[in-house]
């Protein structure tokens, strides 16, 4: 192996790698390409959390029948679990310098990993469209503030959006694409800026709400009290937090591969997840609960709150901030992963940038505004897609830590030779596929039953139960067939 100085970022050349499995975008990151320190990861998580979509999801937890204090505690428990899980999934990619689609080859086989990548890619495409739609609402508010006559173009309907809505959506679509096409190093610099900037407006908004209401709003309930034990409903809310991060709980390796070392990864994750998310949660609780007293109704959309203040400068500053923040999460969570996932399908023909272009085009075709048409739509969507991705997470974790015991032959990730340890049956690990099928039926079933009200809040636990089931079945099958013998390390 040798460094390839012409790759961006620098990668390792794998001698004899099969062209169906190898490209500069999928190759292991070289030591000189590991430029992400703790701050970059911290800023990445700020970009992921500080978005209109993230705010709206967090605010929607109030409609589970919990008080402000109970929502806050639920968020703290959920995000702490996410921190430990994120470190687990990030370690293989950190060690070998590989993105998620390549890491999935360890458990699913060099060809079977395509299935896991496609499933993750679909989620990223849909969620990218949703976040772009949320940001476009801020663009629309900004346009009307700067040019009031633009409001005349909001009264028609073209496939669910007004004329101004479509123009705002397409503006966000193009702007994000231009940033993405500049590559990963430019993305890192952009999110270093995006992450912190939204705190300026969110802190100001929280202080303004407190000046109007004091701390009394924290005891408010925005929905009828939930039946049964409050602890049970708080546990359900915590699991929804985990499900919200289900997508990045798979592909965090797309970023940890660029981390300087494990300490930088853990420190960045700790600051960006528990610490940052708790601060953000406090702001969400204060602002959402306070809107009831200030405006007479619960407002879940921070852009709508800013508009209600009726100060054009506040609207302009708030709208620009939310636009930048949402661009940050879209690039982090919903552009990078599908771009790698699509490139992984055809490395010879599709590179990272082309994969991102395909992602952006598909995100328009799914009409994302349909997913957020009701107050409960986001929580239902989060719980269901979490149930789909949970089993994949469980299989990958069980395989890396229990079956392979953190030891993999790096070259075998890129070979189609039948002698390769990850070739399995024609490139597919049938045991991993069986585990995925069994656990997915189980977890998706729980989510569907919970979403339709046939079982109380059962869908909230879909991700966790699916991950545990997937990992347990996979480990059982692999141990029975292979004796759980680890492959020899060569990294």
CSV table of C-alpha atoms in Angstrom, one decimal:
chain,number,residue,atom,x,y,z
A,1,UNK,CA,0.0,0.0,0.0
A,2,UNK,CA,1.1,3.6,-0.7
A,3,UNK,CA,-0.2,7.1,-0.3
A,4,UNK,CA,-2.0,8.5,-3.4
A,5,UNK,CA,-1.0,12.2,-3.4
A,6,UNK,CA,-3.6,13.1,-6.1
A,7,UNK,CA,-6.6,12.0,-4.1
A,8,UNK,CA,-8.7,14.6,-2.2
A,9,UNK,CA,-8.5,13.9,0.7
A,10,UNK,CA,-5.3,11.8,0.5
A,11,UNK,CA,-6.0,8.1,0.5
A,12,UNK,CA,-4.2,4.7,0.5
A,13,UNK,CA,-3.7,2.7,-2.7
A,14,UNK,CA,-4.8,-0.9,-2.2
A,15,UNK,CA,-2.7,-3.1,-4.5
A,16,UNK,CA,-4.9,-5.5,-6.5
A,17,UNK,CA,-8.2,-3.9,-5.4
A,18,UNK,CA,-11.2,-4.8,-7.6
A,19,UNK,CA,-12.6,-1.9,-9.6
A,20,UNK,CA,-16.2,-2.8,-8.5
A,21,UNK,CA,-15.1,-2.1,-4.9
A,22,UNK,CA,-12.5,0.6,-5.0
A,23,UNK,CA,-12.2,4.3,-6.0
A,24,UNK,CA,-10.5,7.3,-4.5
A,25,UNK,CA,-13.7,8.1,-2.6
A,26,UNK,CA,-14.0,4.7,-1.1
A,27,UNK,CA,-10.3,4.1,-0.4
A,28,UNK,CA,-8.9,4.2,3.2
A,29,UNK,CA,-8.0,7.7,4.3
A,30,UNK,CA,-4.2,8.3,4.5
A,31,UNK,CA,-2.7,9.6,7.8
A,32,UNK,CA,-2.2,13.1,6.2
A,33,UNK,CA,-5.9,13.1,5.3
A,34,UNK,CA,-7.1,12.9,8.9
A,35,UNK,CA,-7.6,16.6,9.5
A,36,UNK,CA,-10.7,16.6,11.7
A,37,UNK,CA,-9.9,17.5,15.3
A,38,UNK,CA,-12.3,17.6,18.2
A,39,UNK,CA,-13.6,21.1,17.2
A,40,UNK,CA,-14.6,20.0,13.7
A,41,UNK,CA,-16.6,17.0,15.1
A,42,UNK,CA,-18.1,19.3,17.7
A,43,UNK,CA,-19.1,21.8,15.0
A,44,UNK,CA,-20.4,18.9,12.9
A,45,UNK,CA,-22.8,17.8,15.7
A,46,UNK,CA,-23.9,21.4,16.2
A,47,UNK,CA,-24.7,21.6,12.5
A,48,UNK,CA,-26.7,18.3,12.9
A,49,UNK,CA,-28.6,19.4,15.9
A,50,UNK,CA,-29.2,23.2,15.3
A,51,UNK,CA,-31.7,23.0,12.4
A,52,UNK,CA,-35.3,23.9,11.9
A,53,UNK,CA,-36.0,20.2,11.5
A,54,UNK,CA,-34.2,19.3,14.7
A,55,UNK,CA,-36.0,22.0,16.6
A,56,UNK,CA,-39.4,21.0,15.2
A,57,UNK,CA,-38.7,17.3,16.1
A,58,UNK,CA,-37.7,18.2,19.7
A,59,UNK,CA,-40.7,20.5,20.1
A,60,UNK,CA,-43.0,17.8,18.9
A,61,UNK,CA,-42.1,15.7,21.9
A,62,UNK,CA,-44.4,18.0,23.9
A,63,UNK,CA,-47.3,16.5,22.2
A,64,UNK,CA,-46.6,13.2,23.9
A,65,UNK,CA,-48.3,14.6,27.0
A,66,UNK,CA,-45.2,15.5,29.0
A,67,UNK,CA,-44.3,18.7,30.9
A,68,UNK,CA,-41.3,20.8,29.9
A,69,UNK,CA,-39.1,19.3,32.7
A,70,UNK,CA,-40.0,15.8,31.6
A,71,UNK,CA,-39.2,16.5,28.0
A,72,UNK,CA,-35.8,17.9,29.1
A,73,UNK,CA,-34.9,14.9,31.2
A,74,UNK,CA,-36.0,12.5,28.4
A,75,UNK,CA,-33.7,14.4,26.0
A,76,UNK,CA,-30.7,14.1,28.3
A,77,UNK,CA,-31.2,10.3,28.7
A,78,UNK,CA,-31.6,9.8,25.0
A,79,UNK,CA,-28.6,11.9,23.9
A,80,UNK,CA,-26.3,10.2,26.4
A,81,UNK,CA,-27.2,6.8,24.9
A,82,UNK,CA,-26.5,8.2,21.4
A,83,UNK,CA,-23.0,9.4,22.5
A,84,UNK,CA,-21.9,5.9,23.6
A,85,UNK,CA,-23.5,4.2,20.5
A,86,UNK,CA,-21.8,6.8,18.2
A,87,UNK,CA,-18.4,6.0,19.6
A,88,UNK,CA,-19.0,2.3,18.9
A,89,UNK,CA,-20.0,2.7,15.3
A,90,UNK,CA,-17.2,5.3,14.6
A,91,UNK,CA,-14.3,3.2,15.8
A,92,UNK,CA,-14.0,0.7,12.8
A,93,UNK,CA,-13.9,3.6,10.3
A,94,UNK,CA,-11.5,5.5,12.5
A,95,UNK,CA,-9.2,2.5,12.7
A,96,UNK,CA,-9.2,1.6,9.0
A,97,UNK,CA,-10.0,5.0,7.5
A,98,UNK,CA,-13.1,3.7,5.6
A,99,UNK,CA,-16.6,5.2,4.9
A,100,UNK,CA,-19.8,3.4,6.0
A,101,UNK,CA,-20.4,1.4,2.7
A,102,UNK,CA,-17.0,-0.1,3.0
A,103,UNK,CA,-17.3,-0.8,6.7
A,104,UNK,CA,-20.6,-2.6,6.0
A,105,UNK,CA,-18.7,-5.1,3.9
A,106,UNK,CA,-17.2,-6.5,7.1
A,107,UNK,CA,-20.6,-8.0,8.1
A,108,UNK,CA,-22.7,-8.1,4.9
A,109,UNK,CA,-19.9,-9.1,2.5
A,110,UNK,CA,-18.2,-7.1,-0.2
A,111,UNK,CA,-21.4,-7.1,-2.4
A,112,UNK,CA,-24.0,-7.5,0.3
A,113,UNK,CA,-23.0,-4.2,1.7
A,114,UNK,CA,-24.7,-2.6,-1.2
A,115,UNK,CA,-28.1,-3.5,0.4
A,116,UNK,CA,-27.2,-1.8,3.6
A,117,UNK,CA,-25.9,1.3,1.7
A,118,UNK,CA,-29.1,1.6,-0.4
A,119,UNK,CA,-31.3,1.4,2.7
A,120,UNK,CA,-29.2,4.1,4.4
A,121,UNK,CA,-29.1,6.1,1.2
A,122,UNK,CA,-32.9,6.2,0.8
A,123,UNK,CA,-33.3,7.5,4.3
A,124,UNK,CA,-30.7,10.2,3.6
A,125,UNK,CA,-32.4,11.3,0.4
A,126,UNK,CA,-35.8,11.6,2.0
A,127,UNK,CA,-34.5,13.4,5.0
A,128,UNK,CA,-32.4,15.8,2.8
A,129,UNK,CA,-35.6,16.8,1.1
A,130,UNK,CA,-37.4,17.4,4.4
A,131,UNK,CA,-34.6,19.6,5.7
A,132,UNK,CA,-34.4,21.5,2.5
A,133,UNK,CA,-38.1,22.2,2.7
A,134,UNK,CA,-37.7,23.5,6.3
A,135,UNK,CA,-34.9,25.8,5.2
A,136,UNK,CA,-37.0,27.0,2.2
A,137,UNK,CA,-39.6,28.3,4.6
A,138,UNK,CA,-37.0,30.6,6.1
A,139,UNK,CA,-36.1,31.7,2.6
A,140,UNK,CA,-39.7,32.4,1.9
A,141,UNK,CA,-40.1,34.5,5.1
A,142,UNK,CA,-36.9,36.4,4.2
A,143,UNK,CA,-38.2,37.1,0.7
A,144,UNK,CA,-41.6,38.5,2.0
A,145,UNK,CA,-39.8,40.6,4.6
A,146,UNK,CA,-37.5,42.2,2.0
A,147,UNK,CA,-40.2,42.4,-0.7
A,148,UNK,CA,-43.7,42.3,0.8
A,149,UNK,CA,-45.3,42.0,-2.7
A,150,UNK,CA,-43.8,38.5,-2.9
A,151,UNK,CA,-46.6,37.4,-0.5
A,152,UNK,CA,-49.0,37.5,-3.6
A,153,UNK,CA,-47.2,34.3,-4.8
A,154,UNK,CA,-48.0,32.3,-1.8
A,155,UNK,CA,-51.8,31.8,-2.5
A,156,UNK,CA,-51.6,29.2,-5.2
A,157,UNK,CA,-50.8,25.5,-5.0
A,158,UNK,CA,-48.5,23.6,-7.4
A,159,UNK,CA,-48.1,20.0,-6.2
A,160,UNK,CA,-48.3,21.1,-2.6
A,161,UNK,CA,-46.2,24.2,-2.7
A,162,UNK,CA,-47.0,27.8,-3.8
A,163,UNK,CA,-45.0,29.6,-6.5
A,164,UNK,CA,-42.9,31.3,-3.9
A,165,UNK,CA,-42.5,28.1,-2.0
A,166,UNK,CA,-41.1,26.4,-5.1
A,167,UNK,CA,-38.7,29.2,-5.8
A,168,UNK,CA,-37.5,29.1,-2.2
A,169,UNK,CA,-37.1,25.4,-2.3
A,170,UNK,CA,-35.1,25.4,-5.5
A,171,UNK,CA,-32.9,28.2,-4.2
A,172,UNK,CA,-32.0,26.1,-1.2
A,173,UNK,CA,-31.5,23.0,-3.4
A,174,UNK,CA,-29.0,24.8,-5.7
A,175,UNK,CA,-27.1,26.7,-2.9
A,176,UNK,CA,-26.5,23.5,-1.0
A,177,UNK,CA,-25.4,21.6,-4.1
A,178,UNK,CA,-22.8,24.2,-4.9
A,179,UNK,CA,-21.2,23.9,-1.5
A,180,UNK,CA,-21.3,20.1,-1.6
A,181,UNK,CA,-19.6,19.9,-4.9
A,182,UNK,CA,-16.5,21.7,-3.5
A,183,UNK,CA,-15.5,18.5,-1.6
A,184,UNK,CA,-15.1,17.2,2.0
A,185,UNK,CA,-12.5,19.8,3.1
A,186,UNK,CA,-14.7,22.7,2.1
A,187,UNK,CA,-17.6,20.9,3.8
A,188,UNK,CA,-15.5,20.7,7.0
A,189,UNK,CA,-14.8,24.4,6.9
A,190,UNK,CA,-18.4,25.3,6.2
A,191,UNK,CA,-19.8,23.3,9.1
A,192,UNK,CA,-17.1,24.8,11.4
A,193,UNK,CA,-19.0,28.0,10.7
A,194,UNK,CA,-22.6,26.7,10.6
A,195,UNK,CA,-22.6,24.9,13.9
A,196,UNK,CA,-22.0,27.8,16.3
A,197,UNK,CA,-23.8,30.6,14.3
A,198,UNK,CA,-27.4,29.5,15.1
A,199,UNK,CA,-26.7,29.8,18.9
A,200,UNK,CA,-26.7,33.5,18.5
A,201,UNK,CA,-30.4,33.6,17.4
A,202,UNK,CA,-31.6,30.7,19.5
A,203,UNK,CA,-30.1,32.2,22.7
A,204,UNK,CA,-31.6,35.6,21.9
A,205,UNK,CA,-35.0,34.0,21.2
A,206,UNK,CA,-34.9,32.1,24.5
A,207,UNK,CA,-34.0,35.2,26.4
A,208,UNK,CA,-36.8,37.2,24.8
A,209,UNK,CA,-39.3,34.4,25.7
A,210,UNK,CA,-38.1,34.4,29.3
A,211,UNK,CA,-38.4,38.2,29.5
A,212,UNK,CA,-42.1,37.7,28.6
A,213,UNK,CA,-43.0,34.6,30.6
A,214,UNK,CA,-40.3,33.9,33.3
A,215,UNK,CA,-39.7,30.2,34.1
A,216,UNK,CA,-43.4,29.4,34.7
A,217,UNK,CA,-43.8,28.0,31.2
A,218,UNK,CA,-41.6,25.0,32.0
A,219,UNK,CA,-44.5,23.4,33.8
A,220,UNK,CA,-46.9,23.7,31.0
A,221,UNK,CA,-48.3,20.7,29.0
A,222,UNK,CA,-49.1,21.3,25.4
A,223,UNK,CA,-51.2,18.2,25.1
A,224,UNK,CA,-53.5,16.3,27.4
A,225,UNK,CA,-51.5,14.4,30.1
A,226,UNK,CA,-50.4,11.0,28.9
A,227,UNK,CA,-52.2,8.1,30.4
A,228,UNK,CA,-50.2,5.7,32.6
A,229,UNK,CA,-46.8,6.2,34.1
A,230,UNK,CA,-44.9,9.4,33.2
A,231,UNK,CA,-41.7,7.4,33.4
A,232,UNK,CA,-42.9,5.1,30.7
A,233,UNK,CA,-43.7,8.0,28.4
A,234,UNK,CA,-40.4,9.6,29.2
A,235,UNK,CA,-38.6,6.4,28.2
A,236,UNK,CA,-40.5,6.4,24.9
A,237,UNK,CA,-39.4,10.0,24.3
A,238,UNK,CA,-35.8,9.1,25.0
A,239,UNK,CA,-36.0,6.3,22.5
A,240,UNK,CA,-37.3,8.7,19.9
A,241,UNK,CA,-34.2,10.8,20.4
A,242,UNK,CA,-32.1,7.7,19.6
A,243,UNK,CA,-34.3,7.0,16.6
A,244,UNK,CA,-33.8,10.6,15.4
A,245,UNK,CA,-30.1,9.9,15.2
A,246,UNK,CA,-30.5,6.5,13.6
A,247,UNK,CA,-29.2,7.6,10.2
A,248,UNK,CA,-25.9,9.0,11.6
A,249,UNK,CA,-25.7,6.0,13.9
A,250,UNK,CA,-25.0,4.1,10.8
A,251,UNK,CA,-22.8,6.4,8.7
A,252,UNK,CA,-20.9,8.3,11.4
A,253,UNK,CA,-17.9,6.4,10.0
A,254,UNK,CA,-18.1,8.7,6.9
A,255,UNK,CA,-16.7,11.4,9.3
A,256,UNK,CA,-14.8,9.5,11.9
A,257,UNK,CA,-12.5,8.2,9.1
A,258,UNK,CA,-11.1,11.8,8.9
A,259,UNK,CA,-10.6,12.1,12.7
A,260,UNK,CA,-7.0,12.6,13.9
A,261,UNK,CA,-7.3,10.0,16.6
A,262,UNK,CA,-9.7,8.3,18.9
A,263,UNK,CA,-9.4,11.0,21.6
A,264,UNK,CA,-10.4,13.7,19.2
A,265,UNK,CA,-13.4,11.6,18.1
A,266,UNK,CA,-14.5,11.0,21.7
A,267,UNK,CA,-14.0,14.6,22.8
A,268,UNK,CA,-15.7,16.0,19.8
A,269,UNK,CA,-18.6,13.6,20.2
A,270,UNK,CA,-19.0,14.4,23.9
A,271,UNK,CA,-19.0,18.2,23.4
A,272,UNK,CA,-21.3,17.9,20.3
A,273,UNK,CA,-23.8,15.3,21.6
A,274,UNK,CA,-24.5,15.4,25.4
A,275,UNK,CA,-23.2,18.9,26.1
A,276,UNK,CA,-24.4,20.6,23.0
A,277,UNK,CA,-27.7,18.8,22.7
A,278,UNK,CA,-28.6,19.5,26.4
A,279,UNK,CA,-28.0,23.2,25.9
A,280,UNK,CA,-30.1,23.1,22.7
A,281,UNK,CA,-32.8,21.1,24.5
A,282,UNK,CA,-33.1,23.7,27.3
A,283,UNK,CA,-33.6,26.4,24.6
A,284,UNK,CA,-36.2,24.3,22.8
A,285,UNK,CA,-38.1,23.7,26.1
A,286,UNK,CA,-38.1,27.4,27.0
A,287,UNK,CA,-39.1,28.7,23.6
A,288,UNK,CA,-41.8,26.1,22.7
A,289,UNK,CA,-43.5,26.2,26.1
A,290,UNK,CA,-43.2,30.0,26.2
A,291,UNK,CA,-45.0,30.5,22.9
A,292,UNK,CA,-48.3,29.3,24.6
A,293,UNK,CA,-48.2,32.3,26.9
A,294,UNK,CA,-46.8,34.8,24.5
A,295,UNK,CA,-48.8,33.9,21.4
A,296,UNK,CA,-51.7,31.9,22.8
A,297,UNK,CA,-50.7,28.7,21.0
A,298,UNK,CA,-47.8,26.2,20.8
A,299,UNK,CA,-45.6,27.1,17.8
A,300,UNK,CA,-43.2,24.3,16.8
A,301,UNK,CA,-41.5,26.2,13.9
A,302,UNK,CA,-38.8,28.6,15.0
A,303,UNK,CA,-39.2,30.5,11.7
A,304,UNK,CA,-42.8,31.1,12.5
A,305,UNK,CA,-41.9,32.4,16.0
A,306,UNK,CA,-39.4,34.8,14.5
A,307,UNK,CA,-42.1,36.1,12.0
A,308,UNK,CA,-44.6,36.6,14.9
A,309,UNK,CA,-42.2,39.1,16.6
A,310,UNK,CA,-43.1,41.6,13.8
A,311,UNK,CA,-39.6,43.1,13.6
A,312,UNK,CA,-38.2,43.1,10.1
A,313,UNK,CA,-34.6,43.0,11.3
A,314,UNK,CA,-35.3,40.1,13.6
A,315,UNK,CA,-37.0,38.2,10.8
A,316,UNK,CA,-34.0,38.9,8.4
A,317,UNK,CA,-31.4,37.8,11.0
A,318,UNK,CA,-33.4,34.8,12.1
A,319,UNK,CA,-34.2,33.6,8.6
A,320,UNK,CA,-30.6,33.8,7.4
A,321,UNK,CA,-29.4,32.0,10.6
A,322,UNK,CA,-31.9,29.2,10.1
A,323,UNK,CA,-31.0,28.9,6.5
A,324,UNK,CA,-27.3,28.5,7.2
A,325,UNK,CA,-27.9,26.1,10.1
A,326,UNK,CA,-30.2,23.8,8.1
A,327,UNK,CA,-27.7,23.8,5.2
A,328,UNK,CA,-25.2,22.5,7.8
A,329,UNK,CA,-27.2,19.5,8.9
A,330,UNK,CA,-28.2,18.7,5.3
A,331,UNK,CA,-24.6,18.4,4.2
A,332,UNK,CA,-23.6,16.5,7.3
A,333,UNK,CA,-26.4,14.0,7.7
A,334,UNK,CA,-28.1,13.8,4.3
A,335,UNK,CA,-25.6,14.6,1.5
A,336,UNK,CA,-22.4,12.9,2.5
A,337,UNK,CA,-23.9,9.5,3.2
A,338,UNK,CA,-26.1,9.0,0.1
A,339,UNK,CA,-23.2,10.3,-2.0
A,340,UNK,CA,-20.9,7.6,-0.7
A,341,UNK,CA,-23.7,5.0,-0.8
A,342,UNK,CA,-24.5,5.7,-4.4
A,343,UNK,CA,-20.8,5.8,-5.4
A,344,UNK,CA,-20.4,2.5,-3.7
A,345,UNK,CA,-22.9,0.9,-6.1
A,346,UNK,CA,-20.8,1.8,-9.2
A,347,UNK,CA,-17.4,3.0,-8.2
A,348,UNK,CA,-16.1,2.9,-11.8
A,349,UNK,CA,-18.8,5.3,-13.0
A,350,UNK,CA,-20.0,7.3,-10.1
A,351,UNK,CA,-17.8,9.4,-7.8
A,352,UNK,CA,-18.6,11.2,-4.6
A,353,UNK,CA,-19.7,14.4,-6.3
A,354,UNK,CA,-21.9,12.7,-8.9
A,355,UNK,CA,-23.5,10.6,-6.1
A,356,UNK,CA,-24.4,13.9,-4.3
A,357,UNK,CA,-25.9,15.3,-7.5
A,358,UNK,CA,-28.1,12.2,-7.9
A,359,UNK,CA,-29.1,12.5,-4.2
A,360,UNK,CA,-30.2,16.1,-4.6
A,361,UNK,CA,-32.3,15.3,-7.7
A,362,UNK,CA,-34.1,12.3,-6.1
A,363,UNK,CA,-34.8,14.4,-3.0
A,364,UNK,CA,-37.1,16.7,-5.0
A,365,UNK,CA,-39.0,13.8,-6.5
A,366,UNK,CA,-40.1,12.4,-3.1
A,367,UNK,CA,-42.1,15.7,-2.3
A,368,UNK,CA,-40.7,16.0,1.2
A,369,UNK,CA,-43.4,18.5,2.4
A,370,UNK,CA,-45.8,15.6,2.5
A,371,UNK,CA,-43.9,14.1,5.4
A,372,UNK,CA,-44.4,17.1,7.6
A,373,UNK,CA,-48.0,17.9,6.9
A,374,UNK,CA,-49.2,17.3,10.5
A,375,UNK,CA,-47.8,17.8,14.0
A,376,UNK,CA,-47.2,14.1,14.5
A,377,UNK,CA,-45.7,13.3,11.1
A,378,UNK,CA,-42.1,13.8,12.0
A,379,UNK,CA,-42.2,11.6,15.1
A,380,UNK,CA,-44.0,8.8,13.2
A,381,UNK,CA,-41.4,9.1,10.3
A,382,UNK,CA,-38.5,9.1,12.8
A,383,UNK,CA,-39.7,6.0,14.6
A,384,UNK,CA,-40.4,4.0,11.4
A,385,UNK,CA,-37.1,4.8,9.6
A,386,UNK,CA,-35.3,4.2,12.9
A,387,UNK,CA,-36.8,0.7,13.0
A,388,UNK,CA,-35.4,0.0,9.5
A,389,UNK,CA,-31.8,1.2,10.3
A,390,UNK,CA,-31.6,-0.3,13.9
A,391,UNK,CA,-31.1,-3.9,12.7
A,392,UNK,CA,-28.3,-2.9,10.4
A,393,UNK,CA,-26.6,-1.1,13.3
A,394,UNK,CA,-26.9,-4.1,15.6
A,395,UNK,CA,-25.5,-6.5,12.9
A,396,UNK,CA,-22.5,-4.3,12.2
A,397,UNK,CA,-21.7,-3.8,15.9
A,398,UNK,CA,-22.1,-7.5,16.8
A,399,UNK,CA,-20.0,-8.5,13.8
A,400,UNK,CA,-17.1,-6.1,14.5
A,401,UNK,CA,-16.9,-6.4,18.2
A,402,UNK,CA,-18.0,-10.0,18.9
A,403,UNK,CA,-17.4,-12.0,15.7
A,404,UNK,CA,-14.3,-10.3,14.3
A,405,UNK,CA,-13.1,-8.9,17.7
A,406,UNK,CA,-12.1,-5.6,16.0
A,407,UNK,CA,-9.6,-7.3,13.6
A,408,UNK,CA,-10.1,-7.2,9.8
A,409,UNK,CA,-7.8,-7.7,6.8
A,410,UNK,CA,-7.9,-4.3,5.1
A,411,UNK,CA,-7.2,-5.7,1.6
A,412,UNK,CA,-10.1,-8.1,1.9
A,413,UNK,CA,-12.5,-5.1,2.0
A,414,UNK,CA,-11.6,-4.5,-1.6
A,415,UNK,CA,-11.2,-7.9,-3.2
A,416,UNK,CA,-13.6,-10.2,-5.1
A,417,UNK,CA,-11.3,-13.2,-4.6
A,418,UNK,CA,-13.1,-16.2,-3.2
A,419,UNK,CA,-10.2,-16.6,-0.8
A,420,UNK,CA,-11.0,-13.2,0.7
A,421,UNK,CA,-12.4,-13.4,4.3
A,422,UNK,CA,-15.3,-11.1,3.4
A,423,UNK,CA,-16.3,-12.8,0.1
A,424,UNK,CA,-18.7,-15.3,1.8
A,425,UNK,CA,-21.1,-16.6,-0.8
A,426,UNK,CA,-20.5,-14.8,-4.0
A,427,UNK,CA,-19.8,-11.6,-2.0
A,428,UNK,CA,-23.0,-11.9,0.1
A,429,UNK,CA,-23.1,-13.0,3.7
A,430,UNK,CA,-26.4,-14.9,3.8
A,431,UNK,CA,-26.3,-15.1,7.6
A,432,UNK,CA,-26.3,-11.3,7.9
A,433,UNK,CA,-29.1,-11.1,5.4
A,434,UNK,CA,-31.2,-13.6,7.4
A,435,UNK,CA,-30.6,-11.6,10.6
A,436,UNK,CA,-31.5,-8.4,8.8
A,437,UNK,CA,-34.8,-9.9,7.4
A,438,UNK,CA,-35.9,-11.4,10.8
A,439,UNK,CA,-35.1,-8.3,12.9
A,440,UNK,CA,-36.5,-5.8,10.3
A,441,UNK,CA,-39.9,-7.5,10.2
A,442,UNK,CA,-39.9,-7.4,14.0
A,443,UNK,CA,-38.9,-3.8,14.4
A,444,UNK,CA,-40.9,-2.4,11.5
A,445,UNK,CA,-43.9,-4.3,12.8
A,446,UNK,CA,-43.6,-2.6,16.1
A,447,UNK,CA,-43.3,0.8,14.5
A,448,UNK,CA,-46.4,0.3,12.3
A,449,UNK,CA,-48.5,-1.0,15.2
A,450,UNK,CA,-47.3,1.9,17.3
A,451,UNK,CA,-48.0,4.5,14.6
A,452,UNK,CA,-51.5,3.2,14.0
A,453,UNK,CA,-52.3,3.1,17.7
A,454,UNK,CA,-52.7,-0.7,17.9
A,455,UNK,CA,-50.1,-0.8,20.6
A,456,UNK,CA,-49.2,2.1,22.9
A,457,UNK,CA,-46.0,3.8,21.8
A,458,UNK,CA,-44.6,0.5,20.7
A,459,UNK,CA,-43.0,2.1,17.7
A,460,UNK,CA,-40.8,4.3,19.8
A,461,UNK,CA,-38.7,1.2,20.8
A,462,UNK,CA,-38.4,-0.1,17.2
A,463,UNK,CA,-34.8,1.0,16.8
A,464,UNK,CA,-33.5,-0.5,20.0
A,465,UNK,CA,-35.4,-3.8,19.7
A,466,UNK,CA,-34.4,-4.1,16.1
A,467,UNK,CA,-30.7,-3.4,16.8
A,468,UNK,CA,-30.7,-5.9,19.7
A,469,UNK,CA,-32.5,-8.5,17.6
A,470,UNK,CA,-30.3,-8.0,14.6
A,471,UNK,CA,-27.1,-8.3,16.6
A,472,UNK,CA,-28.2,-11.3,18.5
A,473,UNK,CA,-29.4,-13.3,15.5
A,474,UNK,CA,-26.3,-12.4,13.5
A,475,UNK,CA,-24.0,-13.3,16.3
A,476,UNK,CA,-25.8,-16.6,16.8
A,477,UNK,CA,-25.7,-17.5,13.1
A,478,UNK,CA,-22.0,-16.5,12.7
A,479,UNK,CA,-20.9,-18.3,15.8
A,480,UNK,CA,-22.6,-21.5,14.8
A,481,UNK,CA,-21.2,-21.5,11.3
A,482,UNK,CA,-17.8,-19.9,11.7
A,483,UNK,CA,-17.1,-20.4,15.4
A,484,UNK,CA,-16.7,-16.7,15.7
A,485,UNK,CA,-13.1,-17.0,14.6
A,486,UNK,CA,-11.6,-13.5,14.1
A,487,UNK,CA,-9.7,-12.8,10.9
A,488,UNK,CA,-6.1,-11.7,11.1
A,489,UNK,CA,-5.4,-8.0,11.5
A,490,UNK,CA,-3.6,-6.1,8.8
A,491,UNK,CA,-4.2,-2.4,9.2
